[in-house]
PDB file of C-alpha atoms in Angstrom:
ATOM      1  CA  UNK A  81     -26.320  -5.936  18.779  1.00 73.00           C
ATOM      2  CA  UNK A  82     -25.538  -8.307  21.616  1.00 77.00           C
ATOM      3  CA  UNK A  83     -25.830 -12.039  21.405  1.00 83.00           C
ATOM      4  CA  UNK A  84     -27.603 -13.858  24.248  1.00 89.00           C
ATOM      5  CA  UNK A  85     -24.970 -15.737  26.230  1.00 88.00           C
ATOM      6  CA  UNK A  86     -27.956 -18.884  26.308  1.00 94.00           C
ATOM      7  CA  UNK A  87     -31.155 -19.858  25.348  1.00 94.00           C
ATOM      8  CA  UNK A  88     -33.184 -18.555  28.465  1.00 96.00           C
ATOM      9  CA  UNK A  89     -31.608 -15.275  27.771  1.00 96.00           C
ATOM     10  CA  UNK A  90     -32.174 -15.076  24.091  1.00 96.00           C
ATOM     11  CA  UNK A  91     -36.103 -16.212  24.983  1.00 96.00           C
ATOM     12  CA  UNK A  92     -36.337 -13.427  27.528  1.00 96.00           C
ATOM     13  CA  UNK A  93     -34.667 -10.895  25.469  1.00 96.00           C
ATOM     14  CA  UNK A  94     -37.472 -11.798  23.027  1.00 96.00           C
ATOM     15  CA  UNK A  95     -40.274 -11.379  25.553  1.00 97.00           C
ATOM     16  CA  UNK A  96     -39.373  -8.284  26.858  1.00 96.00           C
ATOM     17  CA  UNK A  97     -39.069  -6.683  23.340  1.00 96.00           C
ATOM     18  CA  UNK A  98     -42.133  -8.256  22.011  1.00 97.00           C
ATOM     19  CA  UNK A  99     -44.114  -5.486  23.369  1.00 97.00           C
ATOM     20  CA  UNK A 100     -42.790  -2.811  21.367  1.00 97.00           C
ATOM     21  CA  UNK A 101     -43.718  -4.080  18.010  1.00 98.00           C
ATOM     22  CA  UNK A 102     -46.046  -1.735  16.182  1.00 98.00           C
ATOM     23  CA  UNK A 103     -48.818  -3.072  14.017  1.00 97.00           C
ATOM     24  CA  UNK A 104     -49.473  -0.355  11.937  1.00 97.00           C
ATOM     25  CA  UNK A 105     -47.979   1.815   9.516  1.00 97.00           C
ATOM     26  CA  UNK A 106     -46.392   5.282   9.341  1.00 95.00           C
ATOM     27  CA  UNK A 107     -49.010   8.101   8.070  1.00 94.00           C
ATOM     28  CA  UNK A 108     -49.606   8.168   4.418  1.00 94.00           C
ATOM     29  CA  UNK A 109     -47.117   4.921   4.314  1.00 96.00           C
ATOM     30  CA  UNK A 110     -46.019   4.040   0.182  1.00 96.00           C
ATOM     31  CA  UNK A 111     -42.921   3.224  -0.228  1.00 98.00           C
ATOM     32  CA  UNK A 112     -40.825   3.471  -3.413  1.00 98.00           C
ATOM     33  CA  UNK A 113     -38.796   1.047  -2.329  1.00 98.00           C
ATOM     34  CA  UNK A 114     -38.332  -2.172  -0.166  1.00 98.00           C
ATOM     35  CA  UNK A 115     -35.067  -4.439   0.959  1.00 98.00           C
ATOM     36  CA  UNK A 116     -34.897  -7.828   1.125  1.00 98.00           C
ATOM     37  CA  UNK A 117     -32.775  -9.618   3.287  1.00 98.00           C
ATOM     38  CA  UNK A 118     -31.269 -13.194   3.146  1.00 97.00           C
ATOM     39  CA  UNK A 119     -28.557 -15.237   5.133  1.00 96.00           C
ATOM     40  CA  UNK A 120     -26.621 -17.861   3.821  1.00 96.00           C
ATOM     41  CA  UNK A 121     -24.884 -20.413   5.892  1.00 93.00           C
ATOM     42  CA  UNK A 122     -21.714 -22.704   5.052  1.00 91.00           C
ATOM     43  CA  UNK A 123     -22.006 -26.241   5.876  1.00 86.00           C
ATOM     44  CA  UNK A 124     -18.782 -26.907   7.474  1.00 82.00           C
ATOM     45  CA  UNK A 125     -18.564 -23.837   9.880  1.00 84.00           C
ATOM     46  CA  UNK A 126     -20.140 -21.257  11.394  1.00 86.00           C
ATOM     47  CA  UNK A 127     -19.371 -18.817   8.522  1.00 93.00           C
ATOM     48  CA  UNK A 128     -22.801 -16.798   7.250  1.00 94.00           C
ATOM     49  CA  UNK A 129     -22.875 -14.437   4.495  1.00 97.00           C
ATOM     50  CA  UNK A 130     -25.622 -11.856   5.108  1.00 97.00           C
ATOM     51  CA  UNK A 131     -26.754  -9.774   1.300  1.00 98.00           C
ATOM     52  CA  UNK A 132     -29.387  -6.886   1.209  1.00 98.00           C
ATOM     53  CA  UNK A 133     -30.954  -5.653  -1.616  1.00 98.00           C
ATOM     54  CA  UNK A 134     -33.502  -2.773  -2.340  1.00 98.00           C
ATOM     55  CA  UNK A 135     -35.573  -3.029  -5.407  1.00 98.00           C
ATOM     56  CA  UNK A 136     -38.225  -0.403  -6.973  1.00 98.00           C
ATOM     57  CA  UNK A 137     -41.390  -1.358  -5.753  1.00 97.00           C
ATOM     58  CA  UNK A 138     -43.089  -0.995  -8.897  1.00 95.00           C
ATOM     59  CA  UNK A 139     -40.864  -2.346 -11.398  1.00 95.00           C
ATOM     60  CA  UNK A 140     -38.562  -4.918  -9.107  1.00 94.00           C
ATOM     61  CA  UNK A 141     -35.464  -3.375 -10.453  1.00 96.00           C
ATOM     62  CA  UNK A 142     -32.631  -3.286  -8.343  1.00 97.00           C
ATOM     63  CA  UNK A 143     -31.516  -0.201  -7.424  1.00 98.00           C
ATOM     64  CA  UNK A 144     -28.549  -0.882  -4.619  1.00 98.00           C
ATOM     65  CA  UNK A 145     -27.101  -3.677  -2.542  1.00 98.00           C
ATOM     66  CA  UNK A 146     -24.757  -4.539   0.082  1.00 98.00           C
ATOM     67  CA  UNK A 147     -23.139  -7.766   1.468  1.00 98.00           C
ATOM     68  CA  UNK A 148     -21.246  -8.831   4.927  1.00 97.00           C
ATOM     69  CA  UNK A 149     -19.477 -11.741   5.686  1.00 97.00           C
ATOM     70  CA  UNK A 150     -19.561 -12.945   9.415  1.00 94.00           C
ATOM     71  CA  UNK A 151     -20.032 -15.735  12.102  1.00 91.00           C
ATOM     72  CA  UNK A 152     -22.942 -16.721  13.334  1.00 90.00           C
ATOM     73  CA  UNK A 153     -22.440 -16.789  17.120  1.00 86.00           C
ATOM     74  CA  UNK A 154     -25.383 -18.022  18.668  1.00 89.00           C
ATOM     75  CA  UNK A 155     -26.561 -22.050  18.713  1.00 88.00           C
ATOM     76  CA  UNK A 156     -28.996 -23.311  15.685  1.00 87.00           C
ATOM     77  CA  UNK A 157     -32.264 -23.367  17.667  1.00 91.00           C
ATOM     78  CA  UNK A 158     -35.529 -22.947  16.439  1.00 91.00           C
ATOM     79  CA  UNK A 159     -37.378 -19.826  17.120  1.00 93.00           C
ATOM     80  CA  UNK A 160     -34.199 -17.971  17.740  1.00 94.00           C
ATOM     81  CA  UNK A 161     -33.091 -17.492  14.621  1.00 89.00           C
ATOM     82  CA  UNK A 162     -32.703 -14.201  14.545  1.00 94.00           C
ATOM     83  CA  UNK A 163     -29.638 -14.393  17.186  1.00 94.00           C
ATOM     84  CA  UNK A 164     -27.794 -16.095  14.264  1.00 92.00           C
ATOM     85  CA  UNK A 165     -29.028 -13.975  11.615  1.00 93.00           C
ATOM     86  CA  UNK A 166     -29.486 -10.211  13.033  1.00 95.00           C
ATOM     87  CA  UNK A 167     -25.434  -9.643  13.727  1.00 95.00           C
ATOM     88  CA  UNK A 168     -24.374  -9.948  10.119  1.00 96.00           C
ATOM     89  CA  UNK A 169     -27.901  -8.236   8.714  1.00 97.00           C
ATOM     90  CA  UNK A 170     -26.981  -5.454  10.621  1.00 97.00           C
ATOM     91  CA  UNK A 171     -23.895  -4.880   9.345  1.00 97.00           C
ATOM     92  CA  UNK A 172     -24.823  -5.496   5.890  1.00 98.00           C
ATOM     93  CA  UNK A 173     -27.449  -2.716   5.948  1.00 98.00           C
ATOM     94  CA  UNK A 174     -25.125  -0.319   7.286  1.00 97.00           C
ATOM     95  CA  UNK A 175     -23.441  -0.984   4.040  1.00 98.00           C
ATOM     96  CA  UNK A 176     -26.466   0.706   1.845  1.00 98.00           C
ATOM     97  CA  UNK A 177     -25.629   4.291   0.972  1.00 98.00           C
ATOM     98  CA  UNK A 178     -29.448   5.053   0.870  1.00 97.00           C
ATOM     99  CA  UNK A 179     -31.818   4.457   3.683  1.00 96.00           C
ATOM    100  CA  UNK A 180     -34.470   1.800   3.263  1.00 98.00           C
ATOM    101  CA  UNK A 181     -37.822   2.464   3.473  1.00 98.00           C
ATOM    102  CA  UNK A 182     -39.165  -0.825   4.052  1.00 98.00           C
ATOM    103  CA  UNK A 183     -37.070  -4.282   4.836  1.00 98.00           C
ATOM    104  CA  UNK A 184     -38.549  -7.663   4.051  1.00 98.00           C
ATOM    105  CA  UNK A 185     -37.296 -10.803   5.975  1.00 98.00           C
ATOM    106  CA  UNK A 186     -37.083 -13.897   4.597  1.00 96.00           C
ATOM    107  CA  UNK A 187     -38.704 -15.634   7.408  1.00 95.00           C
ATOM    108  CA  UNK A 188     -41.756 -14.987   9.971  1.00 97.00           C
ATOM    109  CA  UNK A 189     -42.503 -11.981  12.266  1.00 97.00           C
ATOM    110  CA  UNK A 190     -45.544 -12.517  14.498  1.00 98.00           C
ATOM    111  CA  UNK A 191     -45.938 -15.734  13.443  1.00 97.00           C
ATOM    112  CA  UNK A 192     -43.601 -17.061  16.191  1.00 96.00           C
ATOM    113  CA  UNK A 193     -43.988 -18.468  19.604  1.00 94.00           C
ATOM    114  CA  UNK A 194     -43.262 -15.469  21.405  1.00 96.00           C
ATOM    115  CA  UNK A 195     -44.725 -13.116  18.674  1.00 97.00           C
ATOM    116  CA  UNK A 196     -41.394 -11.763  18.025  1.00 97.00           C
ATOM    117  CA  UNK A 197     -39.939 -13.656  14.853  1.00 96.00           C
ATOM    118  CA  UNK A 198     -37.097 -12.722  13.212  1.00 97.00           C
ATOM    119  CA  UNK A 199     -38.896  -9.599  11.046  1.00 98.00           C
ATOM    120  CA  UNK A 200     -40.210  -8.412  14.128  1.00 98.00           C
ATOM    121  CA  UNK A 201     -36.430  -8.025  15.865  1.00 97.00           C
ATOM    122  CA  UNK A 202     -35.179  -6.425  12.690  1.00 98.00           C
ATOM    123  CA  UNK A 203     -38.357  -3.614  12.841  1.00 98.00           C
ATOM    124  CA  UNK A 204     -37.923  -3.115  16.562  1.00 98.00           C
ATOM    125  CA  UNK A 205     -34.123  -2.760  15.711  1.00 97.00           C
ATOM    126  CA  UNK A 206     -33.794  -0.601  12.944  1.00 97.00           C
ATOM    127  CA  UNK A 207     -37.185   1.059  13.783  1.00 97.00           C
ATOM    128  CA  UNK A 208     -38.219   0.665  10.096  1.00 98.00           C
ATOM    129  CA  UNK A 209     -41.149  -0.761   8.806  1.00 98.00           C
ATOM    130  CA  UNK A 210     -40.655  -4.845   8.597  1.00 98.00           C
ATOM    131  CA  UNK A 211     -42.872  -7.522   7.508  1.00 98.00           C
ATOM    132  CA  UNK A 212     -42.013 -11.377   7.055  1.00 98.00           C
ATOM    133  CA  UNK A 213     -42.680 -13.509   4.383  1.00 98.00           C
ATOM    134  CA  UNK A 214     -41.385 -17.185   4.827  1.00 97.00           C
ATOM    135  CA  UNK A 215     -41.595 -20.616   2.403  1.00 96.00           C
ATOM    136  CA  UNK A 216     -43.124 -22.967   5.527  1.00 96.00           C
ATOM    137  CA  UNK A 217     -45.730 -21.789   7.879  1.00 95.00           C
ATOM    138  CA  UNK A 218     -45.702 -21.533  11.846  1.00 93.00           C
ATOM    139  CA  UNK A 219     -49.266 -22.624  13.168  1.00 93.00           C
ATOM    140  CA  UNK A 220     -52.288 -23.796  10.817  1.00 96.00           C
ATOM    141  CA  UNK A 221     -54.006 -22.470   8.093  1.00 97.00           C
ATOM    142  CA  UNK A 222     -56.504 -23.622   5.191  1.00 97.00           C
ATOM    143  CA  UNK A 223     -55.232 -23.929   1.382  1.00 97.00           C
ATOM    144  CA  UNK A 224     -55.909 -20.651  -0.283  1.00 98.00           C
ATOM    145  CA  UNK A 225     -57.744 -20.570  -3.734  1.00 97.00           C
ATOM    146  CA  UNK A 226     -55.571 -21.088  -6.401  1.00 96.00           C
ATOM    147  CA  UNK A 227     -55.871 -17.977  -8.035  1.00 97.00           C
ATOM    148  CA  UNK A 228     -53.214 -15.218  -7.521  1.00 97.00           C
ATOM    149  CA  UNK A 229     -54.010 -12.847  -4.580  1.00 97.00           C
ATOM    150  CA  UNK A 230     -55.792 -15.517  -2.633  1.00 98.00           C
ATOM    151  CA  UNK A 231     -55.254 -15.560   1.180  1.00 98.00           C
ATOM    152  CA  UNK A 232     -56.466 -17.377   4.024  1.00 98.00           C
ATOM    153  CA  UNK A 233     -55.541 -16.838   8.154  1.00 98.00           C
ATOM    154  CA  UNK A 234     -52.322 -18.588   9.714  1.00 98.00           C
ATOM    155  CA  UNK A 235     -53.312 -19.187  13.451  1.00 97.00           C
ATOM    156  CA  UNK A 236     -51.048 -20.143  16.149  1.00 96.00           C
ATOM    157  CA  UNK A 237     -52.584 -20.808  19.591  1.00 93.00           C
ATOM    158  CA  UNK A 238     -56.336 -19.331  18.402  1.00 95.00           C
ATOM    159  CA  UNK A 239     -54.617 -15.907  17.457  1.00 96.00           C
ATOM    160  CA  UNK A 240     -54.306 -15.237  13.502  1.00 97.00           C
ATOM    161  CA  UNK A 241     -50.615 -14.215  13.351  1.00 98.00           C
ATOM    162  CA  UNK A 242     -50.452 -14.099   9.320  1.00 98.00           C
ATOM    163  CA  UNK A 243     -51.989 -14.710   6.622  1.00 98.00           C
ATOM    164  CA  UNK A 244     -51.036 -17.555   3.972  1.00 98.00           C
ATOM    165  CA  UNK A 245     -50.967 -15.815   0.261  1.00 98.00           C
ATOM    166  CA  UNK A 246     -50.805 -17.612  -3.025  1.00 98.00           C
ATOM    167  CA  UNK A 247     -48.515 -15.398  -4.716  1.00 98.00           C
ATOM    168  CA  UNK A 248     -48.724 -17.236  -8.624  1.00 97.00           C
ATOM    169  CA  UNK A 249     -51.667 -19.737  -9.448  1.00 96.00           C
ATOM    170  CA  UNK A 250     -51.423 -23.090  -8.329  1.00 91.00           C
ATOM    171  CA  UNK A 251     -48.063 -22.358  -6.781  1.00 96.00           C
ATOM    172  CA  UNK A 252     -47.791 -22.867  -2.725  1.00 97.00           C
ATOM    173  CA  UNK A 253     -48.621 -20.298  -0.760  1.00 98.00           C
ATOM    174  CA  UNK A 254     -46.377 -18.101   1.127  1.00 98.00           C
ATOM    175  CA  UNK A 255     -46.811 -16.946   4.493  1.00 98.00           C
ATOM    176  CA  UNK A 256     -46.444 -13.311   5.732  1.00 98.00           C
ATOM    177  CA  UNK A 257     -46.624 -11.887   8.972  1.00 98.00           C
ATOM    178  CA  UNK A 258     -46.178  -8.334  10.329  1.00 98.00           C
ATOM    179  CA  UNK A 259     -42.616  -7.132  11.600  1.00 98.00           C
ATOM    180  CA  UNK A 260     -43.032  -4.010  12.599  1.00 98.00           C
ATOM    181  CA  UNK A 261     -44.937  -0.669  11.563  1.00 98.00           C
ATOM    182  CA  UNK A 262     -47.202  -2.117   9.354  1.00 98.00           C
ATOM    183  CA  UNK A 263     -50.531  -3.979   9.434  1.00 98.00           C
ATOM    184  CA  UNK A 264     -51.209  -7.232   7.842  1.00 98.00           C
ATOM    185  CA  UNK A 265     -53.330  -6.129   4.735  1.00 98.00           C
ATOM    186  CA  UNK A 266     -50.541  -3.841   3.531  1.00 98.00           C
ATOM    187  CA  UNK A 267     -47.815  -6.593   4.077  1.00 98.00           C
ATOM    188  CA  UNK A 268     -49.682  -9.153   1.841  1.00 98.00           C
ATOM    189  CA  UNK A 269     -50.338  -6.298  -0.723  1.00 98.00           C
ATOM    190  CA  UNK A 270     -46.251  -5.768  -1.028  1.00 98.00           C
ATOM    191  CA  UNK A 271     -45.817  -9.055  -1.158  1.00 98.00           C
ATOM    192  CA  UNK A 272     -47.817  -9.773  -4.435  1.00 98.00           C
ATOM    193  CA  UNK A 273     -46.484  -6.437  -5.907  1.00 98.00           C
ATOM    194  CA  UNK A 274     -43.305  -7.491  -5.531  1.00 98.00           C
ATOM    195  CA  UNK A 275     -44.085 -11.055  -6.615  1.00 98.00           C
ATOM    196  CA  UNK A 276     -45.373 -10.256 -10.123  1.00 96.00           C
ATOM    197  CA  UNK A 277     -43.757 -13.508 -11.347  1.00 96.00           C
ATOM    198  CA  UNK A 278     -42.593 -15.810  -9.176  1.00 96.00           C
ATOM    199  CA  UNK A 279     -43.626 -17.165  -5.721  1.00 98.00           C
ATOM    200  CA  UNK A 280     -41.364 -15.433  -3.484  1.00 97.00           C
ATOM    201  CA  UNK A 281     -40.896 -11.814  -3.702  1.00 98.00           C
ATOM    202  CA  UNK A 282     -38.478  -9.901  -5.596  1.00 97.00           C
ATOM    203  CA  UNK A 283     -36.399  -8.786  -2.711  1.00 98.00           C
ATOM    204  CA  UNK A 284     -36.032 -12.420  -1.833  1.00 96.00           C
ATOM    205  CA  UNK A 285     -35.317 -13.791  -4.483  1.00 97.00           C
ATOM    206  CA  UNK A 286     -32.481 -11.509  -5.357  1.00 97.00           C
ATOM    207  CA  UNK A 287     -30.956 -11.274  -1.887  1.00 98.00           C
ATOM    208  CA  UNK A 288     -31.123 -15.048  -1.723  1.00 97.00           C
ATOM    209  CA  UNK A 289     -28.979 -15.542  -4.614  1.00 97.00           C
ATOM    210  CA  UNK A 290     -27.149 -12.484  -3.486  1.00 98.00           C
ATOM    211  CA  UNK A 291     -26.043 -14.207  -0.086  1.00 97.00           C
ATOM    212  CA  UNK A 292     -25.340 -17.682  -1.976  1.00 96.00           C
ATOM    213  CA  UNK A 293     -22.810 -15.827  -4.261  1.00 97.00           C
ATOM    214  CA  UNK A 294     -21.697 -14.005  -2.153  1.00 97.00           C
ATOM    215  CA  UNK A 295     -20.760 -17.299   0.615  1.00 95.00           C
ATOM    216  CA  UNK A 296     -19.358 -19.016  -2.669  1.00 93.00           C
ATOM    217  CA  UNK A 297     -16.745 -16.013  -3.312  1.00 92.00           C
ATOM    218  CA  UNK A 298     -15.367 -15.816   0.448  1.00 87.00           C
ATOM    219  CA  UNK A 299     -15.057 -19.471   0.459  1.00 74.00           C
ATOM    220  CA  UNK A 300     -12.875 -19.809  -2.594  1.00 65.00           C
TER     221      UNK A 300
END
């Protein structure tokens, strides 16, 4: 993809794709599978190691994964995060030898300013169902209950845009938002299936540390 060349054009490049996210899913839409994604960034340039990883849906195993080191070319500015990110995603999913069904961000979709967060570029990109979940919340939103599976609505601007979801009891919540071809309900239902035992999901949690080690071994 092409990085914006400045902020106004990254925001308008956002805007005029915002329309084309889809909030609902393929027909007869269960996937087997579902990739995480994760970026990690080195503190002393502008080096960013980008992992992927698709688990089994039901069982959290991983089945495949694939890694690409690059730069991130585009200015640290909030809500454009995906400018950084996307570039080095990209290229790390064209690294899986098996299609995904299903990516999951590690970070917001239409929970974003401009509705179009980073899982929501990804979906439009890659055409593939998307959805976001992310560790700190965009808008406001009222404690769910603390048993697992509770959920209350994230609002921005007097539009629910998420949903906050307590993935383990008396954990904090985390906060998912559709991408891309796929509504809200079934996001928040992948997210605790693939969060059977710790607050972020599977596919997070093992592309984070995927990225991280992956950063580490370039460096040395």
């Amino acid at each position: 993809m092409k990085v914006p060349s400045s902020v106004e054009e990254a925001v308008a490049l956002q805007v005029a794709l915002a329309p084309s996210v889809v909030t609902t899913p393929p027909p007869d839409f269960a996937p087997r599978t579902a990739t995480g994604l994760d970026v990690a960034y080195a503190t002393d340039s502008p080096l960013v190691a980008a992992a992927v990883v698709t688990v089994e849906v039901a069982t959290g195993e991983v089945l495949e994964s694939a890694t690409a080191v690059g730069e991130a070319g585009f200015p640290y500015v909030p809500g454009l995060f995906a400018f950084r990110e996307l570039p080095t995603l990209l290229e790390a999913l064209g690294g899986l030898s098996v299609a995904p069904e299903l990516l999951v961000a590690d970070g917001h979709g239409l929970c974003h300013p401009r509705r179009f967060g980073l899982a929501c570029h990804l979906g439009v990109e890659t055409g593939l169902p998307t959805f976001g979940v992310a560790k700190t919340p965009i808008g406001e939103y009222e404690a769910p209950a603390d048993t697992r599976g509770a959920r209350t609505p994230l609002v921005d601007g007097g539009e629910e845009v998420g949903a906050a979801v307590r993935t383990q009891p008396r954990v904090k919540p985390v906060f998912v938002s559709v991408g891309h071809r796929i509504d809200l309900d079934t996001a928040c239902a992948l997210s605790l299936t693939l969060a059977p035992r710790f607050r972020l999901p599977e596919t997070t949690r093992q592309a984070d540390h995927l990225s991280r080690r992956t950063l580490r071994n370039h460096a040395a």
